[in-house]
Amino acid sequence: MLFSVANIPTARVKCVAFHPQKPWAFLSCHDGSVSIWDYVVGALVYRFQAHASPVRAIDVHPTQPLFVTGGDDGVVKLWSLDRALVYTFTGHTDYVRSVFFHPGHHPYLVSSSDDGTARIWNWQSRQRVADLIGHRDIVMCARWHPTEELVATASLDGTLRVWDVSPINSRGAVGKVQQLAMQVLALPHMVLTEAAVGAGHSSGLNWVSWALDERNVLLTASDDHKCKIWRLARGTPRPGALLDNTASLFCTATLSGHMNHVSTVEQSTKNMIVSASIDGKMRVYEAKNHVFVGEIGVRDLDPLAELASGCSSYRWWCLREHPTSILWAAGHDSGLCLFAMQPEAPVGAYDPHTHRCYVVEKNRLSFVPVTEEGDKATVGKARPITQLFKHTVSAGGFGAGKILAPPKELLILGDPYPFVVTYHDGGAMFFVPYCDPKDASLKSPREVIPTMCSPIRVDSTRIAWLERVKDGVFLVISVLSTDKNSPRTRHPVSVTAQHLVAGGQAGRIYLTEDSRIVSLDVFSKLSDGAPLTAVVETASTSHTTSGLPSKDGLLLALRDEHSIFIYDDKLSLVASITSRAPITSMCWGMMGRGLEETEGRKAHTLLYATKTHLCYLIPGSNTGALHGTISSVNEPLYLMAGFRQCLCYMDTSDDVQILEFDSRVVGLMQAVAQGNEEDCVTMLRRLRGVDVGLALASRLLETGHPDVAFHTVPHSLPEVREYLSVSMGHLDRLDLNVSRSPDEWIQLSILAIGLGQGILAADFLKKAKRADLLAFLHSVHNAPLEELPDDVGDDPNQLLNAALLTGNPEVIRDVLLRFGLTTPARILADAHGLSFPNITQGTQPTMKISVGKALKPIKRTGSLRNYTITHVENALDELLSHDVPIDEPHTTEAEIKSAGVWDESESDPVEESVAPPTESQRQETQSTVASKKGHLFHRSSDEVFEFLTRFGIRSKNARKLLEPRVKEAIESSQDESQGPCSSVRFTDVIQAFEDSIDVLTAGEFDQAREKMSSLLRDAIFCRATSQDLGEEEREELCQTIKMLVTYVAALQCDGARQTVDSGDRGRAAELAILFATRRLRPLHIALAIKKVMAKVRRLGARSHAVALAERYLDLVELPDLRENSNLTSGIAKAKSLRDEKADVSDELLLSFSFEEHDRLEMCSMTFVPIKGAAIYCTACGAPATKACMSSECPVCHLGIFEA
């Protein structure tokens, strides 16, 4: 298949090369110029004069931003991608014919010349490394071996030579020491004279290339109108060498057919050999068997191409294939043609009733039986049915003169008769019906029917197609029979009709138009000319290339090159997907080992193949579509049928194959989509123990199936399984033996209470060793603990609270004794008539008990069980928020006594009457406690910085930058008269911002940038630590931070602009425009535009300069700016630029247009426009591209970039 991409009109193109990553084609021309074209947008990137004479050679480095040229002036020039001349290599004494970079890691390039030599240069050290001497005439081409240190040369002396250049790696100046030695000692370069020689052409050789799939195969193009294929015999080389003195070349094949000198020949990665000649033809051959495929002329690629002046015909001069895609470039007298070639798709069809694959190969129809044995399938031997008539057409999109039109599609209606074969000659489409074996006879008259689209099956005897005539577009329905007068009706349809798709039911067809899909019923007999009535229709924006109904007719799949759309029988869209790789084929199937199609189990899984993967798409009844990948593929597959765990497909060699794959995942997704619980359980059991990763679980979660997703997560990922368990509320699935922090167990218990899982909550609290919370949980359910469980911690506060909540005096006594509180334990025992052990003084430990909080348990009848509890969670949160650590000391004895507890230093309780505080004392106490206990700066420095991380202050340098502010705030907060406060005040930030604005207005950019950067950090710190700001003040502070971010980023952008290399005009222009289009105050926007608009014009971005000038003139009309003397001086220049609008042509192609100025968002780190979604600094909100993920923000230096 041949696809014309572009025909670029230029001077005669002598050589062409592709950039390996950018969509650029490099053209060297006979007029001495070099052009770079962007073939995606179809625009000239730039053109410049590289040599004073014709440029015959050009190549682009595979990894570095360099390219090299060679011309008739005898020099080789090394260039950077911005057209800066890096170095000029001199030494050749005549025309330079070819030049190529080393394909590997060595810094070499090889050139060939009319002086009879090929030379190797080191482009890093700027030295000549070696001369290859031995040819007796002009050396037209020199090429590196793709993987080895060999060079092949082709000469007009009629010979091909292969040179072993591996010695240059030891003697060529590779390292810095060798480079210095050669320069100081003036060591000579190497001279290589030994080479393997091949002779066989009757005239001079113009080109040589290496085969890509064979390390010892070469191709040559010659003036004898032929191409030859050679094999290299290396002999027995010594260690370290690649050839010995017996190495030779011998010809294995000759490709003939050209009528004049052959300029070049290359082998494609797609099993094709392409040669180009000055006879105006490119000839294509199969690489394996050397069979001629077709010819390509300039007019085949561009029918409107014009001849260059002084030329009587078109001539091809150069040819090159893209290193990573199927794109080709060929230069001729009038310019360059870009085109793509790929192998033809195989032609076949599958009949599910007879289980046969019908295949068209070499104009012969055969069938291959497919045998299903349980869950497996096998294919039999191909059996011929009939020979098809060969159809030749005149020159079309691929070829010239008469060529054979290959079949494109096959439509089977019977077994196999009747059937229809569709052809395409590159422009028109036509089909030929075969109703019985006689139609295949060479003597039988043949009906060739033109059509707009591939014909489709209506029922077992009728087909339909679209026909365009002068009166419009008609849908034609015809009966296929041996009777040549079989009925045929024509029905008018919209002129925008594109394709027909067969329905899954007899008599139902679908018509696709530019903007809709129409369902038509053609059951009844229709009179000729009668319009068809749409049964149902729907809007569509896809350009359908083919369609396929499901077996039961309930679903319809339509596809274009990169997308698939699935509709139900009401033409409602139920599923769709877009693929980056082109979609080659699709089929419906029932997936899953042992599964058969039933009422509740439909063959509604759409399998489709791309260039790289085999995938599935399943519409769901109660959820969105499910999709995924079955397997990766290394060649295009053309699917024909799918059943259970097998796929029947054809490969590019027209062979029918069976692919057996693991159907458990796709079977599970099919069961989930169709709501078949039995199949779902079956597939989950089969997947048990299989590590399928997290992608499957992720897709199931997205489509609302968390229960199924949980069972697909491998046991090797316990964290994920637990996360899903918690998310779904299935806490009983958690492993109690997993190590967790007490806080994590407590959070799980709160969640369990909210879900009504009281028993689970108790288990979690036991693991947290929180006896108080456990006892509280039991008490609110009116099921108090009779005793405290073992191993529930040793915190005295918690255990005492727990004992009190049990209401059991014995438990309380035991806890008091455990912590050495013998006096209260004795009193309690005497009060309740309990026994008291004889304890010797000092044998029990003494520990302080912190002030606790008296709780009023919520009474609830019933027992502790797993049912819904709604208000206990709030009580637990309150309990947790008032917990006091054991090691917190009391200040005075009076505080202890007023709190209603005993001082441990007294042997007996002493009652003291304490006067109640006055109202003023109570307000003062509450104010002091609230201000001191709850404020940030009554904590340690580490706690403060941990707190600041909540506000996105998370960079590595944040602590170093804010440490002085934190220390200052902590020290000032110790002053009782001051009270706790932030070291940065809101009013100071606002005033400092206005001061920095004044500095910027005065033109002190560096000073303003430093002041604003420091102020931005202070403002962020103030926002995080000031707890007394009102709503309006906080809003004003946030707006100030936003403005500071904009100003700092703009000033940093201007600083970056001033450091750009003078040769990088495009980058300098982009930085200037980005600086001038930031959302600053109007005065500063105008000053920025005034500063850069003339420079943008000089750099070559004229349309952008005009847009900036127009904006400047609008700004200076504002009342506040009208009388500004700094701005009025730029009005004349702005008007001059604005007047250029009628004749603006950009010399530079920037990454954005002037219409996008107001919408540009700039990356704060790389200063490039953000295309697509942005990420932002966690502290200041500065935007950046996704490539800056997790990097420190250069604007505030406090946060990092995150999505």
mmCIF file with all atom_site columns, C-alpha atoms in Angstrom, residues 265-395:
data_model
loop_
_atom_site.group_PDB
_atom_site.id
_atom_site.type_symbol
_atom_site.label_atom_id
_atom_site.label_alt_id
_atom_site.label_comp_id
_atom_site.label_asym_id
_atom_site.label_entity_id
_atom_site.label_seq_id
_atom_site.pdbx_PDB_ins_code
_atom_site.Cartn_x
_atom_site.Cartn_y
_atom_site.Cartn_z
_atom_site.occupancy
_atom_site.B_iso_or_equiv
_atom_site.pdbx_formal_charge
_atom_site.auth_seq_id
_atom_site.auth_comp_id
_atom_site.auth_asym_id
_atom_site.auth_atom_id
_atom_site.pdbx_PDB_model_num
ATOM 1   C CA . VAL A 1 265 ? 18.998  1.628   -3.722  1.00 0.00 ? 265 VAL A CA 1
ATOM 2   C CA . GLU A 1 266 ? 17.874  0.932   -0.131  1.00 0.00 ? 266 GLU A CA 1
ATOM 3   C CA . GLN A 1 267 ? 16.360  -2.004  1.732   1.00 0.00 ? 267 GLN A CA 1
ATOM 4   C CA . SER A 1 268 ? 13.287  -1.281  3.840   1.00 0.00 ? 268 SER A CA 1
ATOM 5   C CA . THR A 1 269 ? 12.564  -2.668  7.272   1.00 0.00 ? 269 THR A CA 1
ATOM 6   C CA . LYS A 1 270 ? 9.306   -3.985  5.756   1.00 0.00 ? 270 LYS A CA 1
ATOM 7   C CA . ASN A 1 271 ? 10.886  -6.673  3.533   1.00 0.00 ? 271 ASN A CA 1
ATOM 8   C CA . MET A 1 272 ? 11.143  -4.428  0.476   1.00 0.00 ? 272 MET A CA 1
ATOM 9   C CA . ILE A 1 273 ? 13.967  -3.162  -1.718  1.00 0.00 ? 273 ILE A CA 1
ATOM 10  C CA . VAL A 1 274 ? 13.454  0.225   -3.345  1.00 0.00 ? 274 VAL A CA 1
ATOM 11  C CA . SER A 1 275 ? 15.643  1.622   -6.124  1.00 0.00 ? 275 SER A CA 1
ATOM 12  C CA . ALA A 1 276 ? 15.474  5.087   -7.719  1.00 0.00 ? 276 ALA A CA 1
ATOM 13  C CA . SER A 1 277 ? 16.676  6.061   -11.186 1.00 0.00 ? 277 SER A CA 1
ATOM 14  C CA . ILE A 1 278 ? 16.964  9.110   -13.383 1.00 0.00 ? 278 ILE A CA 1
ATOM 15  C CA . ASP A 1 279 ? 14.503  7.360   -15.724 1.00 0.00 ? 279 ASP A CA 1
ATOM 16  C CA . GLY A 1 280 ? 11.855  8.824   -13.383 1.00 0.00 ? 280 GLY A CA 1
ATOM 17  C CA . LYS A 1 281 ? 10.848  5.536   -11.751 1.00 0.00 ? 281 LYS A CA 1
ATOM 18  C CA . MET A 1 282 ? 11.299  3.971   -8.370  1.00 0.00 ? 282 MET A CA 1
ATOM 19  C CA . ARG A 1 283 ? 11.058  0.195   -8.516  1.00 0.00 ? 283 ARG A CA 1
ATOM 20  C CA . VAL A 1 284 ? 9.926   -1.903  -5.553  1.00 0.00 ? 284 VAL A CA 1
ATOM 21  C CA . TYR A 1 285 ? 10.958  -5.535  -5.034  1.00 0.00 ? 285 TYR A CA 1
ATOM 22  C CA . GLU A 1 286 ? 10.324  -8.098  -2.326  1.00 0.00 ? 286 GLU A CA 1
ATOM 23  C CA . ALA A 1 287 ? 13.540  -8.441  -0.343  1.00 0.00 ? 287 ALA A CA 1
ATOM 24  C CA . LYS A 1 288 ? 13.314  -12.211 0.197   1.00 0.00 ? 288 LYS A CA 1
ATOM 25  C CA . ASN A 1 289 ? 12.538  -13.508 -3.272  1.00 0.00 ? 289 ASN A CA 1
ATOM 26  C CA . HIS A 1 290 ? 13.408  -10.366 -5.299  1.00 0.00 ? 290 HIS A CA 1
ATOM 27  C CA . VAL A 1 291 ? 9.992   -10.375 -7.037  1.00 0.00 ? 291 VAL A CA 1
ATOM 28  C CA . PHE A 1 292 ? 9.110   -7.092  -8.705  1.00 0.00 ? 292 PHE A CA 1
ATOM 29  C CA . VAL A 1 293 ? 6.140   -5.400  -6.970  1.00 0.00 ? 293 VAL A CA 1
ATOM 30  C CA . GLY A 1 294 ? 5.606   -2.144  -8.850  1.00 0.00 ? 294 GLY A CA 1
ATOM 31  C CA . GLU A 1 295 ? 6.885   1.225   -10.002 1.00 0.00 ? 295 GLU A CA 1
ATOM 32  C CA . ILE A 1 296 ? 6.437   4.699   -8.567  1.00 0.00 ? 296 ILE A CA 1
ATOM 33  C CA . GLY A 1 297 ? 6.721   7.933   -10.503 1.00 0.00 ? 297 GLY A CA 1
ATOM 34  C CA . VAL A 1 298 ? 6.537   11.517  -9.344  1.00 0.00 ? 298 VAL A CA 1
ATOM 35  C CA . ARG A 1 299 ? 3.055   11.883  -10.840 1.00 0.00 ? 299 ARG A CA 1
ATOM 36  C CA . ASP A 1 300 ? 1.899   8.790   -8.940  1.00 0.00 ? 300 ASP A CA 1
ATOM 37  C CA . LEU A 1 301 ? 2.653   10.627  -5.713  1.00 0.00 ? 301 LEU A CA 1
ATOM 38  C CA . ASP A 1 302 ? 1.590   14.094  -6.867  1.00 0.00 ? 302 ASP A CA 1
ATOM 39  C CA . PRO A 1 303 ? -0.542  14.270  -10.052 1.00 0.00 ? 303 PRO A CA 1
ATOM 40  C CA . LEU A 1 304 ? -0.093  18.057  -10.109 1.00 0.00 ? 304 LEU A CA 1
ATOM 41  C CA . ALA A 1 305 ? 3.708   18.045  -9.882  1.00 0.00 ? 305 ALA A CA 1
ATOM 42  C CA . GLU A 1 306 ? 5.397   20.374  -12.368 1.00 0.00 ? 306 GLU A CA 1
ATOM 43  C CA . LEU A 1 307 ? 8.609   19.757  -14.295 1.00 0.00 ? 307 LEU A CA 1
ATOM 44  C CA . ALA A 1 308 ? 11.627  21.815  -13.391 1.00 0.00 ? 308 ALA A CA 1
ATOM 45  C CA . SER A 1 309 ? 12.717  24.327  -16.021 1.00 0.00 ? 309 SER A CA 1
ATOM 46  C CA . GLY A 1 310 ? 15.112  22.794  -18.527 1.00 0.00 ? 310 GLY A CA 1
ATOM 47  C CA . CYS A 1 311 ? 14.023  19.217  -17.717 1.00 0.00 ? 311 CYS A CA 1
ATOM 48  C CA . SER A 1 312 ? 12.135  17.050  -20.209 1.00 0.00 ? 312 SER A CA 1
ATOM 49  C CA . SER A 1 313 ? 11.202  14.396  -17.629 1.00 0.00 ? 313 SER A CA 1
ATOM 50  C CA . TYR A 1 314 ? 11.265  13.648  -13.950 1.00 0.00 ? 314 TYR A CA 1
ATOM 51  C CA . ARG A 1 315 ? 14.432  12.181  -12.450 1.00 0.00 ? 315 ARG A CA 1
ATOM 52  C CA . TRP A 1 316 ? 14.943  10.629  -9.011  1.00 0.00 ? 316 TRP A CA 1
ATOM 53  C CA . TRP A 1 317 ? 18.266  11.563  -7.397  1.00 0.00 ? 317 TRP A CA 1
ATOM 54  C CA . CYS A 1 318 ? 18.125  10.321  -3.806  1.00 0.00 ? 318 CYS A CA 1
ATOM 55  C CA . LEU A 1 319 ? 16.132  8.055   -1.514  1.00 0.00 ? 319 LEU A CA 1
ATOM 56  C CA . ARG A 1 320 ? 16.028  7.520   2.257   1.00 0.00 ? 320 ARG A CA 1
ATOM 57  C CA . GLU A 1 321 ? 13.787  5.639   4.711   1.00 0.00 ? 321 GLU A CA 1
ATOM 58  C CA . HIS A 1 322 ? 12.903  7.033   8.144   1.00 0.00 ? 322 HIS A CA 1
ATOM 59  C CA . PRO A 1 323 ? 14.900  5.174   10.838  1.00 0.00 ? 323 PRO A CA 1
ATOM 60  C CA . THR A 1 324 ? 11.862  4.358   13.004  1.00 0.00 ? 324 THR A CA 1
ATOM 61  C CA . SER A 1 325 ? 8.707   4.596   10.859  1.00 0.00 ? 325 SER A CA 1
ATOM 62  C CA . ILE A 1 326 ? 7.444   3.489   7.440   1.00 0.00 ? 326 ILE A CA 1
ATOM 63  C CA . LEU A 1 327 ? 7.995   6.944   5.944   1.00 0.00 ? 327 LEU A CA 1
ATOM 64  C CA . TRP A 1 328 ? 10.195  7.415   2.852   1.00 0.00 ? 328 TRP A CA 1
ATOM 65  C CA . ALA A 1 329 ? 11.641  10.505  1.182   1.00 0.00 ? 329 ALA A CA 1
ATOM 66  C CA . ALA A 1 330 ? 12.790  10.743  -2.437  1.00 0.00 ? 330 ALA A CA 1
ATOM 67  C CA . GLY A 1 331 ? 14.347  13.789  -4.113  1.00 0.00 ? 331 GLY A CA 1
ATOM 68  C CA . HIS A 1 332 ? 13.752  14.758  -7.739  1.00 0.00 ? 332 HIS A CA 1
ATOM 69  C CA . ASP A 1 333 ? 14.443  17.713  -10.035 1.00 0.00 ? 333 ASP A CA 1
ATOM 70  C CA . SER A 1 334 ? 11.564  19.793  -8.680  1.00 0.00 ? 334 SER A CA 1
ATOM 71  C CA . GLY A 1 335 ? 11.580  18.955  -4.994  1.00 0.00 ? 335 GLY A CA 1
ATOM 72  C CA . LEU A 1 336 ? 11.032  16.158  -2.511  1.00 0.00 ? 336 LEU A CA 1
ATOM 73  C CA . CYS A 1 337 ? 8.279   13.532  -2.233  1.00 0.00 ? 337 CYS A CA 1
ATOM 74  C CA . LEU A 1 338 ? 7.348   12.015  1.131   1.00 0.00 ? 338 LEU A CA 1
ATOM 75  C CA . PHE A 1 339 ? 5.412   8.759   1.056   1.00 0.00 ? 339 PHE A CA 1
ATOM 76  C CA . ALA A 1 340 ? 4.718   5.631   3.113   1.00 0.00 ? 340 ALA A CA 1
ATOM 77  C CA . MET A 1 341 ? 4.696   1.974   2.089   1.00 0.00 ? 341 MET A CA 1
ATOM 78  C CA . GLN A 1 342 ? 3.568   -1.084  3.982   1.00 0.00 ? 342 GLN A CA 1
ATOM 79  C CA . PRO A 1 343 ? 2.700   -4.660  3.019   1.00 0.00 ? 343 PRO A CA 1
ATOM 80  C CA . GLU A 1 344 ? -0.773  -5.362  1.732   1.00 0.00 ? 344 GLU A CA 1
ATOM 81  C CA . ALA A 1 345 ? -3.245  -6.762  4.239   1.00 0.00 ? 345 ALA A CA 1
ATOM 82  C CA . PRO A 1 346 ? -4.207  -10.391 3.549   1.00 0.00 ? 346 PRO A CA 1
ATOM 83  C CA . VAL A 1 347 ? -7.609  -11.084 2.007   1.00 0.00 ? 347 VAL A CA 1
ATOM 84  C CA . GLY A 1 348 ? -9.823  -13.650 3.707   1.00 0.00 ? 348 GLY A CA 1
ATOM 85  C CA . ALA A 1 349 ? -13.143 -14.389 5.402   1.00 0.00 ? 349 ALA A CA 1
ATOM 86  C CA . TYR A 1 350 ? -14.371 -16.795 8.076   1.00 0.00 ? 350 TYR A CA 1
ATOM 87  C CA . ASP A 1 351 ? -17.647 -18.733 7.802   1.00 0.00 ? 351 ASP A CA 1
ATOM 88  C CA . PRO A 1 352 ? -18.857 -19.702 11.321  1.00 0.00 ? 352 PRO A CA 1
ATOM 89  C CA . HIS A 1 353 ? -21.365 -22.217 9.908   1.00 0.00 ? 353 HIS A CA 1
ATOM 90  C CA . THR A 1 354 ? -18.840 -24.316 7.989   1.00 0.00 ? 354 THR A CA 1
ATOM 91  C CA . HIS A 1 355 ? -15.838 -23.427 10.213  1.00 0.00 ? 355 HIS A CA 1
ATOM 92  C CA . ARG A 1 356 ? -13.792 -22.533 7.178   1.00 0.00 ? 356 ARG A CA 1
ATOM 93  C CA . CYS A 1 357 ? -11.361 -19.724 6.515   1.00 0.00 ? 357 CYS A CA 1
ATOM 94  C CA . TYR A 1 358 ? -11.510 -18.633 2.895   1.00 0.00 ? 358 TYR A CA 1
ATOM 95  C CA . VAL A 1 359 ? -8.261  -17.109 1.664   1.00 0.00 ? 359 VAL A CA 1
ATOM 96  C CA . VAL A 1 360 ? -7.311  -15.280 -1.534  1.00 0.00 ? 360 VAL A CA 1
ATOM 97  C CA . GLU A 1 361 ? -3.632  -15.762 -2.336  1.00 0.00 ? 361 GLU A CA 1
ATOM 98  C CA . LYS A 1 362 ? -1.967  -15.184 -5.697  1.00 0.00 ? 362 LYS A CA 1
ATOM 99  C CA . ASN A 1 363 ? -5.353  -14.755 -7.366  1.00 0.00 ? 363 ASN A CA 1
ATOM 100 C CA . ARG A 1 364 ? -6.526  -18.132 -6.126  1.00 0.00 ? 364 ARG A CA 1
ATOM 101 C CA . LEU A 1 365 ? -9.376  -18.804 -3.703  1.00 0.00 ? 365 LEU A CA 1
ATOM 102 C CA . SER A 1 366 ? -8.713  -21.554 -1.143  1.00 0.00 ? 366 SER A CA 1
ATOM 103 C CA . PHE A 1 367 ? -10.246 -22.635 2.101   1.00 0.00 ? 367 PHE A CA 1
ATOM 104 C CA . VAL A 1 368 ? -8.584  -23.760 5.304   1.00 0.00 ? 368 VAL A CA 1
ATOM 105 C CA . PRO A 1 369 ? -10.673 -25.961 7.636   1.00 0.00 ? 369 PRO A CA 1
ATOM 106 C CA . VAL A 1 370 ? -10.674 -24.948 11.288  1.00 0.00 ? 370 VAL A CA 1
ATOM 107 C CA . THR A 1 371 ? -11.336 -27.792 13.716  1.00 0.00 ? 371 THR A CA 1
ATOM 108 C CA . GLU A 1 372 ? -12.467 -27.065 17.273  1.00 0.00 ? 372 GLU A CA 1
ATOM 109 C CA . GLU A 1 373 ? -11.549 -29.752 19.786  1.00 0.00 ? 373 GLU A CA 1
ATOM 110 C CA . GLY A 1 374 ? -12.908 -28.662 23.143  1.00 0.00 ? 374 GLY A CA 1
ATOM 111 C CA . ASP A 1 375 ? -11.167 -25.429 24.030  1.00 0.00 ? 375 ASP A CA 1
ATOM 112 C CA . LYS A 1 376 ? -8.476  -25.839 21.402  1.00 0.00 ? 376 LYS A CA 1
ATOM 113 C CA . ALA A 1 377 ? -8.503  -25.339 17.658  1.00 0.00 ? 377 ALA A CA 1
ATOM 114 C CA . THR A 1 378 ? -6.329  -26.480 14.792  1.00 0.00 ? 378 THR A CA 1
ATOM 115 C CA . VAL A 1 379 ? -6.107  -25.506 11.141  1.00 0.00 ? 379 VAL A CA 1
ATOM 116 C CA . GLY A 1 380 ? -5.890  -27.958 8.301   1.00 0.00 ? 380 GLY A CA 1
ATOM 117 C CA . LYS A 1 381 ? -4.145  -27.811 4.988   1.00 0.00 ? 381 LYS A CA 1
ATOM 118 C CA . ALA A 1 382 ? -5.269  -25.203 2.485   1.00 0.00 ? 382 ALA A CA 1
ATOM 119 C CA . ARG A 1 383 ? -7.474  -26.641 -0.242  1.00 0.00 ? 383 ARG A CA 1
ATOM 120 C CA . PRO A 1 384 ? -7.846  -24.725 -3.533  1.00 0.00 ? 384 PRO A CA 1
ATOM 121 C CA . ILE A 1 385 ? -11.340 -23.883 -4.785  1.00 0.00 ? 385 ILE A CA 1
ATOM 122 C CA . THR A 1 386 ? -10.873 -21.882 -7.941  1.00 0.00 ? 386 THR A CA 1
ATOM 123 C CA . GLN A 1 387 ? -8.524  -19.580 -9.796  1.00 0.00 ? 387 GLN A CA 1
ATOM 124 C CA . LEU A 1 388 ? -9.652  -15.962 -9.891  1.00 0.00 ? 388 LEU A CA 1
ATOM 125 C CA . PHE A 1 389 ? -9.468  -13.817 -12.978 1.00 0.00 ? 389 PHE A CA 1
ATOM 126 C CA . LYS A 1 390 ? -6.507  -11.430 -13.041 1.00 0.00 ? 390 LYS A CA 1
ATOM 127 C CA . HIS A 1 391 ? -7.542  -7.818  -13.386 1.00 0.00 ? 391 HIS A CA 1
ATOM 128 C CA . THR A 1 392 ? -5.097  -5.272  -14.734 1.00 0.00 ? 392 THR A CA 1
ATOM 129 C CA . VAL A 1 393 ? -5.608  -1.541  -14.534 1.00 0.00 ? 393 VAL A CA 1
ATOM 130 C CA . SER A 1 394 ? -3.829  1.487   -15.877 1.00 0.00 ? 394 SER A CA 1
ATOM 131 C CA . ALA A 1 395 ? -1.403  3.560   -13.832 1.00 0.00 ? 395 ALA A CA 1
#
